[in-house]
mmCIF file of C-alpha atoms and ligand atoms in Angstrom:
data_model
loop_
_atom_site.group_PDB
_atom_site.id
_atom_site.type_symbol
_atom_site.label_atom_id
_atom_site.label_comp_id
_atom_site.label_asym_id
_atom_site.label_seq_id
_atom_site.Cartn_x
_atom_site.Cartn_y
_atom_site.Cartn_z
ATOM 1 C CA MET L 1 0.000 0.000 0.000
ATOM 2 C CA ASN L 2 1.060 3.560 -0.469
ATOM 3 C CA ARG L 3 -1.547 5.776 1.120
ATOM 4 C CA LYS L 4 0.254 8.952 0.248
ATOM 5 C CA TYR L 5 -0.551 8.654 -3.424
ATOM 6 C CA ARG L 6 -3.593 6.418 -3.759
ATOM 7 C CA LYS L 7 -6.622 4.933 -2.089
ATOM 8 C CA THR L 8 -6.645 1.542 -0.464
ATOM 9 C CA VAL L 9 -9.842 -0.235 -1.472
ATOM 10 C CA ILE L 10 -11.177 -3.502 -0.062
ATOM 11 C CA ALA L 11 -14.020 -4.779 -2.233
ATOM 12 C CA GLY L 12 -16.074 -7.890 -1.641
ATOM 13 C CA ASN L 13 -17.334 -9.943 -4.572
ATOM 14 C CA TRP L 14 -20.333 -11.927 -3.459
ATOM 15 C CA LYS L 15 -20.721 -13.622 -6.864
ATOM 16 C CA MET L 16 -24.124 -15.393 -7.007
ATOM 17 C CA ASN L 17 -24.385 -15.907 -3.256
ATOM 18 C CA LYS L 18 -26.805 -14.796 -0.535
ATOM 19 C CA LEU L 19 -30.359 -13.454 -0.772
ATOM 20 C CA PRO L 20 -31.607 -9.867 -0.604
ATOM 21 C CA SER L 21 -33.403 -10.781 2.623
ATOM 22 C CA GLU L 22 -30.061 -11.686 4.234
ATOM 23 C CA LEU L 23 -28.501 -8.264 3.674
ATOM 24 C CA LYS L 24 -29.833 -6.515 6.752
ATOM 25 C CA ALA L 25 -28.406 -9.054 9.184
ATOM 26 C CA PHE L 26 -25.060 -9.087 7.336
ATOM 27 C CA ALA L 27 -24.813 -5.280 7.426
ATOM 28 C CA ALA L 28 -25.606 -5.236 11.147
ATOM 29 C CA GLU L 29 -22.864 -7.770 11.853
ATOM 30 C CA LEU L 30 -20.337 -5.866 9.759
ATOM 31 C CA LYS L 31 -21.266 -2.420 11.071
ATOM 32 C CA PRO L 32 -19.041 -2.279 14.170
ATOM 33 C CA PHE L 33 -16.035 -2.919 11.936
ATOM 34 C CA VAL L 34 -16.803 -0.501 9.123
ATOM 35 C CA HIS L 35 -18.516 2.498 10.650
ATOM 36 C CA LYS L 36 -15.301 4.482 10.402
ATOM 37 C CA PRO L 37 -12.640 2.785 8.287
ATOM 38 C CA LYS L 38 -9.795 5.237 8.640
ATOM 39 C CA TRP L 39 -7.495 4.347 5.827
ATOM 40 C CA CYS L 40 -9.451 2.387 3.298
ATOM 41 C CA ASP L 41 -12.608 2.464 1.232
ATOM 42 C CA VAL L 42 -14.828 -0.589 1.522
ATOM 43 C CA GLY L 43 -17.172 -1.894 -1.163
ATOM 44 C CA ILE L 44 -19.333 -4.953 -1.666
ATOM 45 C CA CYS L 45 -20.283 -6.060 -5.185
ATOM 46 C CA VAL L 46 -23.583 -7.922 -5.203
ATOM 47 C CA PRO L 47 -25.831 -9.440 -7.893
ATOM 48 C CA GLY L 48 -27.752 -6.691 -9.743
ATOM 49 C CA VAL L 49 -31.100 -7.590 -8.241
ATOM 50 C CA MET L 50 -29.678 -7.055 -4.751
ATOM 51 C CA ILE L 51 -28.298 -3.557 -5.325
ATOM 52 C CA PRO L 52 -31.298 -1.545 -3.995
ATOM 53 C CA ALA L 53 -31.534 -3.734 -0.872
ATOM 54 C CA ALA L 54 -27.755 -3.487 -0.385
ATOM 55 C CA LEU L 55 -27.907 0.297 -0.617
ATOM 56 C CA ARG L 56 -30.567 0.344 2.081
ATOM 57 C CA ALA L 57 -28.755 -2.164 4.281
ATOM 58 C CA PHE L 58 -25.358 -0.423 4.067
ATOM 59 C CA LYS L 59 -26.676 3.138 4.191
ATOM 60 C CA ASP L 60 -25.350 3.718 7.735
ATOM 61 C CA ASN L 61 -22.114 1.826 7.104
ATOM 62 C CA LYS L 62 -19.329 3.292 5.054
ATOM 63 C CA VAL L 63 -19.717 0.566 2.463
ATOM 64 C CA GLY L 64 -20.038 1.436 -1.228
ATOM 65 C CA VAL L 65 -22.270 -0.894 -3.191
ATOM 66 C CA GLY L 66 -20.988 -2.373 -6.432
ATOM 67 C CA ALA L 67 -22.236 -4.472 -9.335
ATOM 68 C CA GLN L 68 -20.440 -7.477 -10.804
ATOM 69 C CA ASP L 69 -20.888 -6.654 -14.484
ATOM 70 C CA LEU L 70 -22.519 -4.158 -16.842
ATOM 71 C CA SER L 71 -23.399 -3.928 -20.518
ATOM 72 C CA ALA L 72 -20.971 -2.273 -22.893
ATOM 73 C CA ALA L 73 -23.980 -0.751 -24.667
ATOM 74 C CA ALA L 74 -25.679 2.436 -23.480
ATOM 75 C CA SER L 75 -29.287 1.244 -23.938
ATOM 76 C CA GLY L 76 -31.556 -0.626 -26.321
ATOM 77 C CA ALA L 77 -32.415 -4.154 -27.407
ATOM 78 C CA TYR L 78 -30.062 -6.147 -25.163
ATOM 79 C CA THR L 79 -32.343 -8.527 -23.297
ATOM 80 C CA GLY L 80 -31.019 -9.520 -19.899
ATOM 81 C CA GLU L 81 -28.356 -6.819 -19.765
ATOM 82 C CA VAL L 82 -28.016 -3.938 -17.303
ATOM 83 C CA SER L 83 -26.541 -0.617 -18.401
ATOM 84 C CA GLY L 84 -24.075 1.639 -16.639
ATOM 85 C CA ALA L 85 -26.700 4.396 -16.573
ATOM 86 C CA GLN L 86 -29.168 2.090 -14.814
ATOM 87 C CA LEU L 87 -26.564 1.082 -12.225
ATOM 88 C CA ALA L 88 -25.559 4.687 -11.615
ATOM 89 C CA ASP L 89 -29.178 5.803 -11.373
ATOM 90 C CA VAL L 90 -29.852 3.584 -8.346
ATOM 91 C CA GLY L 91 -26.647 4.672 -6.590
ATOM 92 C CA THR L 92 -24.101 1.986 -7.487
ATOM 93 C CA LYS L 93 -20.498 3.036 -6.864
ATOM 94 C CA TYR L 94 -18.301 0.230 -8.207
ATOM 95 C CA VAL L 95 -18.599 -2.302 -11.002
ATOM 96 C CA ILE L 96 -16.368 -5.315 -11.570
ATOM 97 C CA VAL L 97 -15.441 -5.822 -15.224
ATOM 98 C CA GLY L 98 -13.681 -8.799 -16.758
ATOM 99 C CA HIS L 99 -13.801 -11.141 -13.786
ATOM 100 C CA SER L 100 -12.240 -14.466 -14.780
ATOM 101 C CA GLU L 101 -15.613 -16.187 -14.306
ATOM 102 C CA ARG L 102 -17.106 -13.823 -16.920
ATOM 103 C CA ARG L 103 -14.187 -14.590 -19.208
ATOM 104 C CA GLN L 104 -14.553 -18.332 -18.642
ATOM 105 C CA TYR L 105 -18.338 -18.792 -18.725
ATOM 106 C CA HIS L 106 -19.388 -15.891 -20.954
ATOM 107 C CA GLY L 107 -16.458 -15.686 -23.351
ATOM 108 C CA GLU L 108 -15.519 -12.133 -22.425
ATOM 109 C CA THR L 109 -12.419 -10.863 -24.186
ATOM 110 C CA ASP L 110 -10.063 -8.020 -23.306
ATOM 111 C CA GLU L 111 -11.703 -5.960 -26.077
ATOM 112 C CA MET L 112 -15.156 -6.451 -24.537
ATOM 113 C CA ILE L 113 -13.748 -5.591 -21.108
ATOM 114 C CA ASN L 114 -12.271 -2.409 -22.584
ATOM 115 C CA ALA L 115 -15.730 -1.423 -23.868
ATOM 116 C CA LYS L 116 -17.285 -2.201 -20.469
ATOM 117 C CA THR L 117 -14.620 -0.189 -18.641
ATOM 118 C CA LYS L 118 -15.452 2.784 -20.877
ATOM 119 C CA ALA L 119 -19.186 2.294 -20.274
ATOM 120 C CA ALA L 120 -18.564 2.332 -16.518
ATOM 121 C CA LEU L 121 -16.482 5.509 -16.688
ATOM 122 C CA ALA L 122 -19.026 7.230 -18.934
ATOM 123 C CA ASN L 123 -21.535 6.749 -16.118
ATOM 124 C CA LYS L 124 -19.189 7.798 -13.299
ATOM 125 C CA LEU L 125 -18.976 4.277 -11.913
ATOM 126 C CA ILE L 126 -15.618 3.062 -10.590
ATOM 127 C CA PRO L 127 -14.591 0.079 -12.717
ATOM 128 C CA ILE L 128 -12.663 -2.697 -11.004
ATOM 129 C CA ALA L 129 -11.002 -4.224 -14.071
ATOM 130 C CA CYS L 130 -9.664 -7.745 -13.561
ATOM 131 C CA VAL L 131 -6.556 -9.238 -15.128
ATOM 132 C CA GLY L 132 -4.758 -12.470 -14.356
ATOM 133 C CA GLU L 133 -3.086 -15.571 -15.711
ATOM 134 C CA THR L 134 -4.133 -19.220 -15.593
ATOM 135 C CA LEU L 135 -1.918 -21.822 -13.940
ATOM 136 C CA GLU L 136 -0.880 -23.081 -17.364
ATOM 137 C CA GLN L 137 0.190 -19.593 -18.436
ATOM 138 C CA ARG L 138 2.168 -19.114 -15.205
ATOM 139 C CA GLU L 139 3.909 -22.442 -15.700
ATOM 140 C CA MET L 140 4.754 -21.469 -19.279
ATOM 141 C CA GLY L 141 6.514 -18.378 -17.887
ATOM 142 C CA ILE L 142 4.355 -15.905 -19.810
ATOM 143 C CA THR L 143 2.588 -14.218 -16.866
ATOM 144 C CA LEU L 144 4.091 -10.745 -17.242
ATOM 145 C CA GLU L 145 3.709 -10.707 -21.032
ATOM 146 C CA LEU L 146 0.088 -11.741 -20.758
ATOM 147 C CA ILE L 147 -0.660 -9.176 -18.050
ATOM 148 C CA THR L 148 0.943 -6.450 -20.183
ATOM 149 C CA LEU L 149 -1.332 -7.341 -23.069
ATOM 150 C CA GLN L 150 -4.440 -7.501 -20.880
ATOM 151 C CA VAL L 151 -3.730 -4.139 -19.224
ATOM 152 C CA LYS L 152 -2.923 -2.393 -22.519
ATOM 153 C CA THR L 153 -6.039 -3.721 -24.250
ATOM 154 C CA ILE L 154 -8.381 -3.021 -21.359
ATOM 155 C CA LEU L 155 -7.120 0.566 -21.059
ATOM 156 C CA SER L 156 -6.965 1.284 -24.765
ATOM 157 C CA GLY L 157 -8.482 4.701 -25.550
ATOM 158 C CA ILE L 158 -9.035 5.653 -21.907
ATOM 159 C CA PRO L 159 -7.690 9.177 -21.316
ATOM 160 C CA ALA L 160 -5.384 9.980 -18.389
ATOM 161 C CA GLU L 161 -7.956 11.985 -16.425
ATOM 162 C CA GLN L 162 -10.288 8.976 -16.442
ATOM 163 C CA MET L 163 -7.517 6.499 -15.708
ATOM 164 C CA ARG L 164 -7.171 7.826 -12.167
ATOM 165 C CA LYS L 165 -10.663 6.454 -11.450
ATOM 166 C CA VAL L 166 -9.947 2.946 -12.697
ATOM 167 C CA ILE L 167 -9.064 0.213 -10.197
ATOM 168 C CA ILE L 168 -7.090 -2.723 -11.569
ATOM 169 C CA ALA L 169 -7.489 -6.056 -9.788
ATOM 170 C CA TYR L 170 -4.743 -8.617 -10.285
ATOM 171 C CA GLU L 171 -6.454 -11.956 -9.867
ATOM 172 C CA PRO L 172 -4.402 -15.010 -10.781
ATOM 173 C CA VAL L 173 -7.064 -17.412 -12.040
ATOM 174 C CA TRP L 174 -5.441 -20.337 -10.234
ATOM 175 C CA ALA L 175 -5.882 -18.583 -6.882
ATOM 176 C CA ILE L 176 -9.574 -17.690 -7.194
ATOM 177 C CA GLY L 177 -11.812 -19.742 -4.948
ATOM 178 C CA THR L 178 -9.150 -22.447 -4.672
ATOM 179 C CA GLY L 179 -7.677 -21.600 -1.288
ATOM 180 C CA LYS L 180 -4.314 -21.206 -3.071
ATOM 181 C CA THR L 181 -3.045 -17.690 -2.537
ATOM 182 C CA ALA L 182 -0.237 -16.212 -4.568
ATOM 183 C CA THR L 183 2.660 -15.550 -2.228
ATOM 184 C CA ALA L 184 2.980 -11.910 -1.268
ATOM 185 C CA GLU L 185 6.101 -11.748 -3.451
ATOM 186 C CA GLN L 186 4.377 -13.284 -6.495
ATOM 187 C CA ALA L 187 1.394 -10.965 -6.132
ATOM 188 C CA GLY L 188 3.603 -7.956 -5.420
ATOM 189 C CA GLU L 189 5.766 -8.622 -8.478
ATOM 190 C CA VAL L 190 2.794 -8.652 -10.849
ATOM 191 C CA CYS L 191 1.183 -5.578 -9.253
ATOM 192 C CA THR L 192 4.470 -3.683 -9.577
ATOM 193 C CA HIS L 193 4.598 -4.774 -13.209
ATOM 194 C CA ILE L 194 1.023 -3.528 -13.787
ATOM 195 C CA ARG L 195 2.022 -0.126 -12.402
ATOM 196 C CA ALA L 196 5.042 -0.073 -14.706
ATOM 197 C CA VAL L 197 2.777 -0.756 -17.704
ATOM 198 C CA ILE L 198 0.466 2.082 -16.613
ATOM 199 C CA ARG L 199 3.522 4.341 -16.163
ATOM 200 C CA LYS L 200 4.586 3.673 -19.756
ATOM 201 C CA LEU L 201 1.090 4.430 -21.020
ATOM 202 C CA TYR L 202 0.223 7.439 -18.843
ATOM 203 C CA GLY L 203 3.355 8.681 -17.082
ATOM 204 C CA ALA L 204 4.518 8.526 -13.477
ATOM 205 C CA ARG L 205 1.911 10.822 -11.885
ATOM 206 C CA VAL L 206 -1.050 8.847 -13.132
ATOM 207 C CA ALA L 207 0.636 5.508 -12.426
ATOM 208 C CA ARG L 208 1.274 6.283 -8.794
ATOM 209 C CA SER L 209 -2.339 7.377 -8.275
ATOM 210 C CA VAL L 210 -3.947 4.145 -9.529
ATOM 211 C CA THR L 211 -5.267 1.622 -7.001
ATOM 212 C CA ILE L 212 -4.164 -1.933 -7.797
ATOM 213 C CA GLN L 213 -5.848 -4.712 -5.848
ATOM 214 C CA TYR L 214 -4.874 -8.314 -5.370
ATOM 215 C CA GLY L 215 -7.591 -10.978 -5.483
ATOM 216 C CA GLY L 216 -7.392 -14.727 -5.010
ATOM 217 C CA SER L 217 -8.176 -16.427 -1.705
ATOM 218 C CA MET L 218 -7.371 -13.316 0.326
ATOM 219 C CA ASN L 219 -8.445 -13.859 3.939
ATOM 220 C CA GLY L 220 -8.031 -12.537 7.443
ATOM 221 C CA LYS L 221 -4.743 -14.376 7.880
ATOM 222 C CA ASN L 222 -2.877 -13.475 4.693
ATOM 223 C CA ALA L 223 -4.256 -9.955 4.085
ATOM 224 C CA MET L 224 -1.663 -8.116 6.153
ATOM 225 C CA GLU L 225 1.288 -9.666 4.337
ATOM 226 C CA LEU L 226 -0.238 -9.091 0.898
ATOM 227 C CA LEU L 227 -1.128 -5.483 1.691
ATOM 228 C CA ALA L 228 2.401 -4.831 2.939
ATOM 229 C CA GLN L 229 3.590 -5.068 -0.670
ATOM 230 C CA PRO L 230 4.187 -1.535 -1.966
ATOM 231 C CA ASP L 231 2.049 -1.924 -5.097
ATOM 232 C CA ILE L 232 -0.888 -3.838 -3.596
ATOM 233 C CA ASP L 233 -3.474 -1.238 -2.621
ATOM 234 C CA GLY L 234 -6.294 -3.426 -1.469
ATOM 235 C CA GLY L 235 -8.143 -6.597 -2.244
ATOM 236 C CA LEU L 236 -10.938 -8.006 -4.343
ATOM 237 C CA VAL L 237 -12.283 -10.598 -1.968
ATOM 238 C CA GLY L 238 -14.603 -13.459 -2.894
ATOM 239 C CA GLY L 239 -15.262 -16.207 -0.336
ATOM 240 C CA ALA L 240 -13.998 -14.280 2.690
ATOM 241 C CA SER L 241 -16.348 -11.352 1.982
ATOM 242 C CA LEU L 242 -19.361 -13.583 2.664
ATOM 243 C CA LYS L 243 -18.416 -13.872 6.336
ATOM 244 C CA PRO L 244 -18.648 -10.566 8.211
ATOM 245 C CA GLU L 245 -15.956 -11.423 10.746
ATOM 246 C CA GLU L 246 -13.464 -12.610 8.164
ATOM 247 C CA PHE L 247 -14.146 -9.632 5.898
ATOM 248 C CA ALA L 248 -13.735 -7.348 8.906
ATOM 249 C CA GLN L 249 -10.303 -8.845 9.565
ATOM 250 C CA ILE L 250 -9.213 -7.909 6.046
ATOM 251 C CA ILE L 251 -10.554 -4.371 6.495
ATOM 252 C CA HIS L 252 -8.706 -4.222 9.794
ATOM 253 C CA ALA L 253 -5.468 -5.278 8.061
ATOM 254 C CA ALA L 254 -5.926 -2.448 5.551
ATOM 255 C CA ASN L 255 -6.593 0.026 8.345
ATOM 256 C CA GLN L 256 -3.398 -0.442 10.320
ATOM 257 C CA ASP L 257 -1.537 2.796 11.090
HETATM 258 C C1 PEP F 1 -12.945 -13.285 -6.654
HETATM 259 O O1 PEP F 1 -13.968 -13.894 -6.940
HETATM 260 O O2 PEP F 1 -12.722 -12.212 -7.185
HETATM 261 C C2 PEP F 1 -12.042 -13.879 -5.669
HETATM 262 C C3 PEP F 1 -10.878 -13.341 -5.488
HETATM 263 O O3 PEP F 1 -12.504 -14.988 -4.997
HETATM 264 P P1 PEP F 1 -11.798 -15.706 -3.720
HETATM 265 O O4 PEP F 1 -11.391 -14.610 -2.777
HETATM 266 O O5 PEP F 1 -12.853 -16.582 -3.166
HETATM 267 O O6 PEP F 1 -10.623 -16.450 -4.246
#
């Protein structure tokens, strides 16, 4: 983390878990831990149908509500899709784009993720754009090359003043939901590389202002070590964000003086 130049952001990704009716009890359990997070912003990305209930449940907590996807299109005949304008209109703050599960099950490409990132920014949503390698790609030794390509494609055509609002999440696919965490050094190396790619594209001032999260089996035990890496500015947290106490431990790790 480097709080002098950029925000630390801990964002939960609930995926397709929990019910709207469970939100109130979850928010009440989390509240004592998030009523005044000193050093970090906290968000929870829920299924679209749960956003209004999440906004109500978290209204007294300092928790920003996020979506897990949005349409690249502005409006029109796209049955089943939700637009950035619709998300913004109800009060959504964050939106995850390009999660590896969207890439895997819905065939999303870096080009589509680029269009979605632009759609988010056009509606003043904070995109959390995910990049990451598979185990096979890591074993082939092409992680950094692949990440470079993903970052460059996802950010293509995004001007510098908008880039400051983009969060990049480094999520090695092999660490998501598997209980296998990248070591702090592995995660730190890739996040430092991502910042170097951004520096080449946008210059040093923009690069140092961008929040880069790590995601992949982050939990209450490993969060502190991961967040101690200079280029890891928070976490995108799946499984551990479903349990208030565990999620609170991660927030606590990000809030250390
Ligand atoms: C995720 O879904 O973005 C994620 C990182 O999941 P988990 O923390 O469960 O590995």
